[in-house]
Coordinates of N, CA and C in Angstrom, one line a residue:
M1 N 54.0 2.8 63.6 CA 52.6 2.7 63.6 C 52.0 3.9 62.7
K2 N 52.2 5.0 63.3 CA 51.7 6.1 62.5 C 52.5 6.1 61.3
K3 N 53.6 6.0 60.8 CA 54.5 5.8 59.8 C 53.8 5.1 58.8
R4 N 53.3 3.7 59.2 CA 52.6 2.8 58.5 C 51.2 3.2 58.1
L5 N 50.4 4.1 58.5 CA 49.1 4.2 58.0 C 49.4 5.2 56.9
P6 N 49.9 6.1 56.7 CA 50.1 6.9 55.8 C 50.5 6.1 54.3
K7 N 51.6 5.4 54.9 CA 52.0 4.2 53.6 C 50.9 3.4 53.1
V8 N 49.8 2.9 53.9 CA 48.9 2.0 53.5 C 47.9 2.8 52.9
L9 N 47.7 3.9 53.2 CA 46.8 5.0 52.6 C 47.2 5.4 51.1
S10 N 48.3 5.6 51.1 CA 49.1 6.1 49.7 C 48.9 4.9 48.8
I11 N 49.1 3.8 49.3 CA 49.2 2.2 48.5 C 47.9 2.1 47.8
L12 N 46.8 2.3 48.9 CA 45.5 2.0 48.5 C 44.7 3.3 47.7
A13 N 45.2 4.3 47.7 CA 45.0 5.6 47.1 C 44.8 5.5 45.7
W14 N 46.1 4.7 45.0 CA 46.2 4.4 43.6 C 45.0 3.5 43.1
P15 N 44.8 2.5 43.7 CA 43.6 1.7 43.2 C 42.3 2.3 43.4
L16 N 42.2 2.9 44.5 CA 40.9 3.6 44.8 C 40.9 4.8 43.6
G17 N 42.0 5.1 43.4 CA 41.8 6.4 42.5 C 41.3 6.2 41.0
C18 N 42.2 5.0 40.7 CA 41.6 4.1 39.4 C 40.3 3.8 39.1
L19 N 40.0 3.3 40.4 CA 38.5 2.8 40.4 C 37.7 4.1 40.4
I20 N 37.7 4.9 41.0 CA 36.8 6.2 40.8 C 37.2 6.5 39.3
L21 N 38.2 6.5 38.9 CA 38.5 7.2 37.4 C 37.4 6.3 36.3
A22 N 37.7 5.0 36.7 CA 36.9 4.0 35.9 C 35.5 4.2 35.8
I23 N 34.8 4.3 37.1 CA 33.4 4.8 37.1 C 33.2 5.9 36.6
I24 N 34.0 6.9 36.5 CA 33.5 8.2 35.8 C 33.6 7.8 34.4
M25 N 34.6 7.4 33.9 CA 34.8 6.9 32.6 C 33.6 6.1 32.0
W26 N 33.4 5.3 32.8 CA 32.1 4.0 32.4 C 30.9 5.0 32.4
S27 N 30.6 6.0 33.2 CA 29.6 6.7 33.5 C 29.4 7.6 32.0
L28 N 30.5 8.1 31.7 CA 30.5 9.3 30.6 C 30.1 8.2 29.4
L29 N 30.8 7.1 29.2 CA 30.5 6.0 27.9 C 29.2 5.7 27.8
L30 N 28.6 5.4 29.0 CA 27.3 5.2 28.8 C 26.4 6.1 28.6
A31 N 26.5 7.2 29.2 CA 25.7 8.7 28.8 C 25.8 9.0 27.5
R32 N 27.0 8.7 26.7 CA 27.4 8.9 25.5 C 26.8 7.8 24.6
L33 N 26.9 6.7 25.0 CA 26.1 5.7 24.3 C 24.4 5.9 24.1
N34 N 23.9 6.4 25.3 CA 22.3 6.7 25.6 C 22.1 7.9 24.3
D35 N 23.0 8.7 24.4 CA 22.8 10.0 23.5 C 22.9 9.6 22.3
R36 N 23.8 8.8 21.9 CA 23.9 8.2 20.4 C 22.6 7.6 20.1
E37 N 22.3 6.4 21.0 CA 21.0 5.6 20.9 C 19.9 6.5 20.6
A38 N 19.7 7.9 21.2 CA 18.6 8.4 20.8 C 18.7 9.2 19.9
E39 N 19.8 9.6 19.4 CA 20.0 10.3 18.2 C 19.8 9.3 17.1
I40 N 20.6 8.1 17.0 CA 19.8 7.1 16.0 C 18.5 6.9 16.1
G41 N 17.6 6.9 17.1 CA 16.5 6.7 17.0 C 15.6 7.6 16.4
K42 N 16.0 8.9 16.8 CA 15.5 10.2 15.9 C 15.4 10.2 14.7
D43 N 16.9 9.9 14.1 CA 17.2 9.9 12.9 C 15.9 8.9 12.1
A44 N 16.0 7.5 12.7 CA 15.3 6.5 12.0 C 13.9 7.0 12.3
L45 N 13.2 7.3 13.1 CA 11.8 8.1 12.9 C 11.7 9.0 11.9
R46 N 12.8 10.0 11.8 CA 12.6 11.1 10.7 C 12.7 10.3 9.4
D47 N 13.8 9.7 9.2 CA 13.7 8.9 7.9 C 12.4 8.0 7.5
A48 N 11.7 7.6 8.5 CA 10.7 6.5 8.3 C 9.3 7.5 7.8
S49 N 9.5 8.8 8.5 CA 8.3 10.0 8.2 C 8.6 10.2 7.0
I50 N 9.9 10.8 6.5 CA 9.8 10.9 5.2 C 9.6 10.1 4.0
Q51 N 10.1 8.7 4.3 CA 9.7 7.8 3.4 C 8.0 7.4 3.2
S52 N 7.4 7.6 4.4 CA 5.9 7.3 4.2 C 5.1 8.3 3.8
K53 N 5.9 9.6 3.8 CA 5.1 10.4 3.1 C 5.2 10.4 1.6
A54 N 6.4 10.0 1.2 CA 6.8 9.7 -0.2 C 5.7 8.7 -0.6
Y55 N 5.7 7.6 0.1 CA 4.9 6.3 -0.3 C 3.5 6.8 -0.3
A56 N 3.0 7.4 1.0 CA 1.6 7.8 0.6 C 1.5 8.6 -0.6
E57 N 2.1 9.5 -0.9 CA 1.8 10.5 -2.3 C 2.0 9.5 -3.5
Q58 N 2.8 8.4 -3.6 CA 2.8 7.5 -4.7 C 1.5 6.7 -4.7
L59 N 1.0 6.2 -3.5 CA -0.2 5.7 -3.3 C -1.5 6.3 -3.8
A60 N -1.4 7.7 -3.4 CA -2.4 8.4 -3.8 C -2.6 8.4 -5.2
R61 N -1.4 8.7 -6.1 CA -1.3 9.0 -7.2 C -2.0 7.6 -8.0
A62 N -1.5 6.5 -7.5 CA -1.9 5.3 -8.0 C -3.5 5.1 -7.9
V63 N -3.9 5.4 -7.0 CA -5.5 5.0 -6.5 C -6.0 6.5 -7.5
S64 N -5.4 7.4 -7.6 CA -6.3 8.5 -8.5 C -6.3 8.1 -10.0
Q65 N -5.0 7.4 -10.4 CA -5.0 7.0 -11.7 C -6.0 5.8 -11.8
V66 N -6.2 4.9 -10.9 CA -7.2 3.9 -11.3 C -8.7 4.5 -11.2
D67 N -8.9 5.8 -10.2 CA -10.2 6.4 -10.2 C -10.4 7.1 -11.7
Q68 N -9.5 7.5 -12.2 CA -9.8 8.3 -13.4 C -10.0 7.2 -14.7
I69 N -9.5 6.0 -14.6 CA -9.8 5.0 -15.5 C -11.5 4.6 -15.2
T70 N -11.9 4.4 -14.1 CA -13.1 4.0 -13.7 C -14.0 5.1 -14.2
L71 N -13.9 6.3 -14.1 CA -14.6 7.6 -14.5 C -14.7 7.3 -16.2
H72 N -13.3 7.2 -16.7 CA -13.4 7.3 -18.3 C -14.3 6.2 -18.7
L73 N -14.0 4.9 -18.0 CA -14.9 3.6 -18.8 C -16.4 4.0 -18.5
K74 N -16.7 4.6 -17.4 CA -18.2 4.9 -17.1 C -18.9 6.1 -18.4
Y75 N -18.1 7.0 -18.2 CA -18.2 8.2 -19.3 C -18.5 7.2 -21.0
Y76 N -17.5 6.6 -21.1 CA -17.5 5.9 -22.6 C -18.6 5.1 -22.6
W77 N -18.5 4.3 -22.0 CA -19.8 3.3 -21.7 C -21.3 3.8 -21.8
N78 N -21.5 5.0 -21.0 CA -22.7 5.6 -21.3 C -22.7 6.5 -22.7
Y79 N -21.7 7.0 -23.0 CA -21.8 8.0 -24.2 C -22.0 7.0 -25.6
T80 N -21.3 5.7 -25.4 CA -21.3 4.9 -26.5 C -22.8 3.8 -26.4
N81 N -23.6 4.0 -25.5 CA -24.8 3.5 -25.0 C -24.4 1.9 -25.0
G82 N -23.4 1.8 -24.4 CA -23.0 0.4 -24.1 C -22.4 -0.5 -25.0
H83 N -21.8 0.2 -25.9 CA -20.9 -0.4 -27.1 C -19.7 -0.3 -26.9
L84 N -19.0 0.0 -25.8 CA -17.8 -0.1 -25.6 C -16.8 -1.5 -25.5
S85 N -15.7 -1.6 -26.0 CA -15.5 -2.8 -26.1 C -13.9 -2.6 -25.4
V86 N -13.8 -3.0 -24.3 CA -12.6 -3.2 -23.5 C -11.4 -3.9 -24.2
E87 N -12.1 -5.0 -24.7 CA -11.0 -5.8 -25.5 C -10.4 -5.0 -26.8
D88 N -10.9 -4.6 -27.6 CA -10.8 -3.7 -28.5 C -9.6 -2.5 -28.0
Q89 N -9.9 -1.8 -26.6 CA -9.0 -1.0 -26.1 C -7.8 -1.6 -25.7
Q90 N -7.8 -2.9 -25.0 CA -6.5 -3.7 -24.6 C -5.4 -4.0 -25.9
Q91 N -6.4 -4.2 -27.2 CA -5.5 -4.3 -28.5 C -4.9 -3.3 -28.7
Q92 N -5.2 -2.1 -28.5 CA -4.8 -0.7 -28.8 C -3.6 -0.6 -27.9
G93 N -3.3 -1.3 -27.1 CA -2.4 -1.0 -25.9 C -2.9 -0.3 -24.7
L94 N -4.1 0.4 -24.5 CA -4.5 0.7 -23.3 C -4.4 0.1 -22.0
Y95 N -4.6 -1.4 -21.9 CA -4.2 -1.9 -20.8 C -3.6 -3.2 -21.3
P96 N -2.2 -2.7 -21.0 CA -1.3 -3.9 -21.3 C -1.4 -5.1 -20.3
T97 N -1.1 -6.1 -20.5 CA -1.2 -7.3 -19.5 C -0.1 -7.2 -18.3
S98 N 1.1 -6.4 -18.8 CA 2.1 -6.4 -17.6 C 1.8 -5.4 -16.5
S99 N 0.7 -4.6 -16.8 CA 0.6 -3.5 -15.9 C -0.1 -3.8 -14.8
L100 N -0.3 -5.1 -14.4 CA -1.1 -5.6 -13.3 C -2.5 -4.9 -12.9
L101 N -3.4 -4.5 -14.1 CA -4.5 -4.0 -13.7 C -5.2 -4.4 -14.9
Y102 N -6.6 -4.9 -14.4 CA -7.6 -5.7 -15.2 C -8.9 -4.9 -15.4
V103 N -9.5 -4.6 -16.6 CA -10.9 -4.0 -16.5 C -12.0 -4.8 -17.0
T104 N -13.1 -4.7 -16.3 CA -14.2 -5.6 -16.7 C -15.5 -4.7 -16.5
I105 N -16.5 -4.8 -17.2 CA -17.7 -3.9 -17.1 C -18.9 -5.1 -17.2
S106 N -19.8 -4.9 -16.3 CA -20.9 -5.9 -16.3 C -22.1 -5.1 -16.5
D107 N -23.3 -5.7 -16.7 CA -24.4 -5.3 -16.9 C -25.4 -5.4 -15.7
R108 N -26.7 -5.2 -15.6 CA -27.5 -4.9 -14.3 C -27.7 -6.2 -13.7
D109 N -27.6 -7.3 -14.6 CA -27.8 -8.7 -14.0 C -26.4 -9.5 -13.6
G110 N -25.3 -8.7 -13.8 CA -24.1 -9.4 -13.2 C -23.3 -9.9 -14.4
K111 N -24.0 -10.2 -15.5 CA -23.1 -10.6 -16.7 C -22.0 -9.8 -17.3
L112 N -21.1 -10.5 -17.4 CA -19.8 -9.6 -17.8 C -20.0 -9.3 -19.6
M113 N -19.9 -8.0 -19.8 CA -20.0 -7.8 -21.2 C -19.0 -7.5 -21.7
T114 N -17.8 -6.8 -21.2 CA -16.5 -6.7 -21.9 C -15.4 -6.7 -21.0
S115 N -14.4 -7.2 -21.1 CA -13.1 -7.4 -20.1 C -11.8 -7.5 -20.7
S116 N -10.8 -6.9 -20.1 CA -9.5 -7.1 -20.6 C -8.9 -8.5 -20.2
L117 N -9.7 -9.4 -19.1 CA -9.4 -10.6 -19.1 C -10.5 -11.6 -19.7
S118 N -9.9 -13.1 -19.8 CA -11.0 -13.9 -20.6 C -12.3 -14.1 -20.0
L119 N -13.1 -14.1 -20.7 CA -14.8 -14.4 -20.0 C -15.0 -15.6 -19.7
Q120 N -14.2 -16.6 -20.0 CA -14.6 -18.1 -20.5 C -14.7 -18.4 -18.7
K121 N -13.9 -18.1 -17.9 CA -14.0 -18.7 -16.6 C -14.9 -18.2 -15.7
L122 N -15.5 -17.1 -16.0 CA -16.4 -16.8 -15.2 C -17.6 -15.7 -16.1
A123 N -18.6 -15.8 -15.9 CA -19.7 -15.4 -16.9 C -20.5 -14.2 -16.1
N124 N -20.5 -14.4 -14.7 CA -21.5 -13.4 -13.9 C -21.1 -13.2 -12.6
I125 N -21.3 -11.9 -12.4 CA -20.7 -11.7 -10.9 C -21.9 -10.9 -9.9
A126 N -23.0 -11.6 -10.1 CA -24.1 -10.9 -9.6 C -24.1 -11.3 -8.1
N127 N -23.2 -12.4 -7.8 CA -23.6 -12.6 -5.9 C -22.0 -12.2 -5.6
R128 N -21.5 -11.5 -6.1 CA -20.2 -10.6 -5.5 C -20.5 -9.3 -4.5
D129 N -19.9 -9.1 -3.5 CA -20.4 -8.0 -2.6 C -20.1 -6.8 -3.0
Y130 N -19.2 -6.5 -4.1 CA -19.3 -5.2 -4.6 C -20.2 -5.1 -5.5
F131 N -20.5 -6.1 -6.2 CA -21.9 -5.7 -7.2 C -23.1 -5.7 -6.5
L132 N -23.4 -6.2 -5.5 CA -24.5 -6.3 -4.6 C -24.7 -4.8 -3.7
T133 N -23.4 -4.4 -3.5 CA -23.1 -3.2 -2.8 C -23.7 -2.1 -3.7
H134 N -22.9 -1.8 -5.0 CA -23.5 -1.0 -6.0 C -25.1 -1.0 -6.4
K135 N -25.6 -2.4 -6.4 CA -26.9 -2.6 -7.0 C -28.1 -2.1 -5.8
N136 N -27.6 -2.5 -4.5 CA -28.7 -2.1 -3.2 C -28.2 -0.6 -2.9
H137 N -27.5 0.0 -3.2 CA -26.8 1.5 -2.6 C -26.7 2.3 -3.8
P138 N -27.4 3.2 -4.2 CA -27.6 4.1 -5.4 C -26.4 5.3 -5.1
H139 N -25.4 5.1 -4.9 CA -24.5 5.9 -4.8 C -23.2 5.8 -6.1
S140 N -22.7 7.2 -6.4 CA -21.8 6.9 -7.7 C -20.5 7.0 -7.2
G141 N -20.2 6.7 -6.1 CA -18.7 7.0 -5.9 C -17.9 5.9 -5.9
L142 N -16.6 6.0 -6.0 CA -15.9 4.6 -6.1 C -15.8 3.7 -5.0
L143 N -16.1 2.5 -5.1 CA -15.9 1.6 -4.0 C -14.6 0.8 -4.2
I144 N -14.0 0.7 -3.1 CA -12.6 0.0 -3.1 C -12.8 -1.3 -2.2
S145 N -12.7 -2.5 -2.9 CA -13.3 -3.8 -2.2 C -11.7 -4.3 -1.5
N146 N -12.0 -5.2 -0.6 CA -11.2 -6.0 0.1 C -10.2 -6.8 -0.9
P147 N -9.3 -7.1 -0.8 CA -8.3 -7.8 -1.3 C -8.9 -9.4 -1.4
A148 N -8.9 -10.0 -2.6 CA -9.4 -11.1 -2.7 C -8.8 -11.9 -3.9
I149 N -9.0 -13.2 -4.1 CA -8.2 -13.9 -5.3 C -9.4 -13.9 -6.3
G150 N -8.8 -13.5 -7.6 CA -9.8 -13.4 -8.7 C -10.2 -14.7 -9.1
V151 N -11.2 -14.9 -9.5 CA -11.4 -16.2 -10.4 C -10.8 -16.6 -11.5
R152 N -10.8 -15.4 -12.6 CA -10.2 -15.6 -13.7 C -8.4 -15.6 -13.9
S153 N -8.0 -14.6 -12.9 CA -6.7 -14.3 -12.9 C -5.8 -15.1 -12.1
Q154 N -6.9 -15.4 -10.9 CA -6.0 -16.6 -10.0 C -4.8 -15.4 -9.3
R155 N -5.2 -14.5 -9.3 CA -4.0 -13.8 -8.3 C -5.0 -12.8 -7.3
M156 N -4.3 -12.3 -6.5 CA -4.7 -11.4 -5.2 C -5.2 -10.3 -5.9
L157 N -6.3 -9.7 -6.0 CA -6.6 -8.6 -6.6 C -7.5 -7.7 -5.6
I158 N -7.4 -6.3 -5.9 CA -8.1 -5.3 -5.1 C -8.9 -4.6 -6.1
R159 N -10.2 -4.6 -5.9 CA -11.1 -4.1 -7.1 C -11.9 -2.9 -6.6
F160 N -11.4 -1.8 -7.7 CA -12.0 -0.5 -7.7 C -13.2 -0.5 -8.5
S161 N -14.6 -0.2 -8.2 CA -15.9 -0.2 -9.2 C -16.5 0.9 -8.7
R162 N -17.4 1.3 -9.9 CA -18.5 2.5 -10.1 C -19.8 1.6 -10.3
R163 N -20.7 2.5 -10.0 CA -22.0 1.9 -10.4 C -22.5 2.7 -11.7
L164 N -23.1 1.9 -12.6 CA -23.8 2.5 -14.0 C -25.0 2.5 -13.8
S165 N -25.7 3.8 -14.1 CA -27.0 4.0 -14.1 C -27.7 4.2 -15.4
D166 N -28.7 4.0 -15.7 CA -29.7 4.3 -17.0 C -30.1 5.8 -16.8
A167 N -30.9 6.0 -17.9 CA -31.2 7.5 -18.0 C -32.1 7.7 -16.8
D168 N -32.9 7.0 -16.5 CA -33.6 7.2 -15.3 C -33.1 7.2 -13.9
G169 N -31.9 7.0 -13.8 CA -31.1 6.8 -12.6 C -31.1 5.4 -11.9
N170 N -31.7 4.3 -12.6 CA -31.6 3.0 -11.9 C -30.4 2.1 -12.4
F171 N -30.0 1.2 -11.4 CA -28.8 0.3 -11.4 C -29.0 -0.1 -12.9
N172 N -27.6 -0.1 -13.4 CA -27.6 -0.5 -14.8 C -26.1 -1.5 -15.1
G173 N -25.5 -1.9 -13.9 CA -24.3 -2.4 -14.1 C -23.0 -1.8 -13.3
I174 N -22.1 -2.6 -13.6 CA -20.8 -1.8 -13.2 C -19.6 -1.7 -13.8
V175 N -18.7 -0.8 -13.6 CA -17.5 -0.7 -14.2 C -16.4 -1.0 -13.2
M176 N -15.4 -1.9 -13.5 CA -14.7 -2.4 -12.5 C -13.1 -2.4 -12.9
V177 N -12.2 -1.9 -12.1 CA -10.6 -2.0 -12.5 C -10.1 -2.8 -11.3
A178 N -9.5 -3.9 -11.3 CA -9.1 -4.9 -10.4 C -7.5 -4.6 -10.6
V179 N -6.7 -4.5 -9.4 CA -5.2 -4.2 -9.5 C -4.6 -5.3 -8.6
E180 N -3.4 -5.7 -9.4 CA -2.7 -6.6 -8.1 C -2.0 -5.6 -7.0
P181 N -1.8 -6.1 -5.8 CA -1.1 -5.1 -4.7 C -0.1 -4.5 -5.3
A182 N 0.7 -5.1 -6.2 CA 2.1 -4.5 -6.5 C 1.9 -3.2 -7.2
F183 N 0.6 -3.3 -7.8 CA 0.4 -2.1 -8.5 C 0.2 -0.6 -7.7
L184 N 0.1 -1.0 -6.6 CA -0.1 -0.1 -5.5 C 1.1 0.3 -4.5
A185 N 1.8 -0.6 -4.6 CA 3.1 -0.7 -3.7 C 4.0 0.3 -4.4
P186 N 4.6 0.9 -3.4 CA 5.7 1.9 -4.0 C 6.8 1.4 -4.6
S187 N 7.2 2.3 -5.5 CA 8.6 1.7 -6.2 C 9.6 1.7 -5.4
Q188 N 10.4 1.1 -5.1 CA 11.7 1.3 -4.3 C 12.5 0.2 -4.2
D189 N 14.1 0.6 -3.7 CA 15.0 -0.5 -3.7 C 15.0 -1.2 -2.4
E190 N 14.5 -2.7 -2.9 CA 14.4 -3.7 -1.8 C 15.8 -3.6 -0.9
S191 N 16.9 -3.5 -1.2 CA 18.0 -3.3 -0.4 C 18.0 -2.2 0.5
A192 N 17.1 -1.2 0.3 CA 17.2 -0.3 1.4 C 16.3 -0.7 2.5
L193 N 15.5 -1.8 2.6 CA 15.1 -2.1 3.9 C 15.8 -3.0 4.6
G194 N 15.8 -2.8 5.9 CA 16.8 -3.7 6.9 C 15.9 -5.0 7.4
K195 N 16.2 -5.9 8.0 CA 16.0 -7.0 8.1 C 14.3 -6.9 9.1
K196 N 14.2 -6.0 9.7 CA 13.2 -5.9 10.6 C 12.0 -4.7 10.0
D197 N 12.4 -4.0 8.7 CA 11.9 -3.3 8.3 C 10.8 -3.6 7.3
F198 N 9.4 -2.9 7.4 CA 8.3 -3.3 6.5 C 7.6 -2.2 6.0
I199 N 6.9 -2.3 5.1 CA 6.0 -1.5 4.5 C 4.4 -2.1 4.4
A200 N 3.8 -1.2 4.8 CA 2.1 -1.7 4.7 C 1.4 -0.9 4.2
L201 N 0.3 -0.9 3.4 CA -0.5 0.1 2.8 C -2.0 -0.3 3.5

């Protein structure tokens, strides 16, 4: 009986040792996988941070470019005493139709005076939120409106506008640059985005 007990223990020792070894190996594997998952998460966050900063810089440049256009339009409209022709500028290639960018100037009553889009579909913007904001609030800063479908372009547009004032500082109309969202979107390789990745502005 005494001889059988060590024999049984030695027989059980092998499977028990293998089980303990398997548990240790499994624990090490899980720890390694958790470390790898954490490392992948950190890498993904770092890459997303780097890309978002680059895209933010591109967006800032695009908005700055549009802002400069509104400032130039305002200056030349005042300088020419309202004789600026956006149509002529477009014919000279300043506002190519492929640029996703449209320019319009209206008078104090909302009547469209000159535009890079046809004036036939819409002649007056006096009831538009952006026009009323400039009319009722005498600030000279850049106004960026919420995206909305344009009546003339039939496209989703984001409008950047500035107030025009006469010599006495009274409201005298607006200059507006409307851009399609793609104009502001970062230029990138779509294949670089994963199935669950997205970019939002």
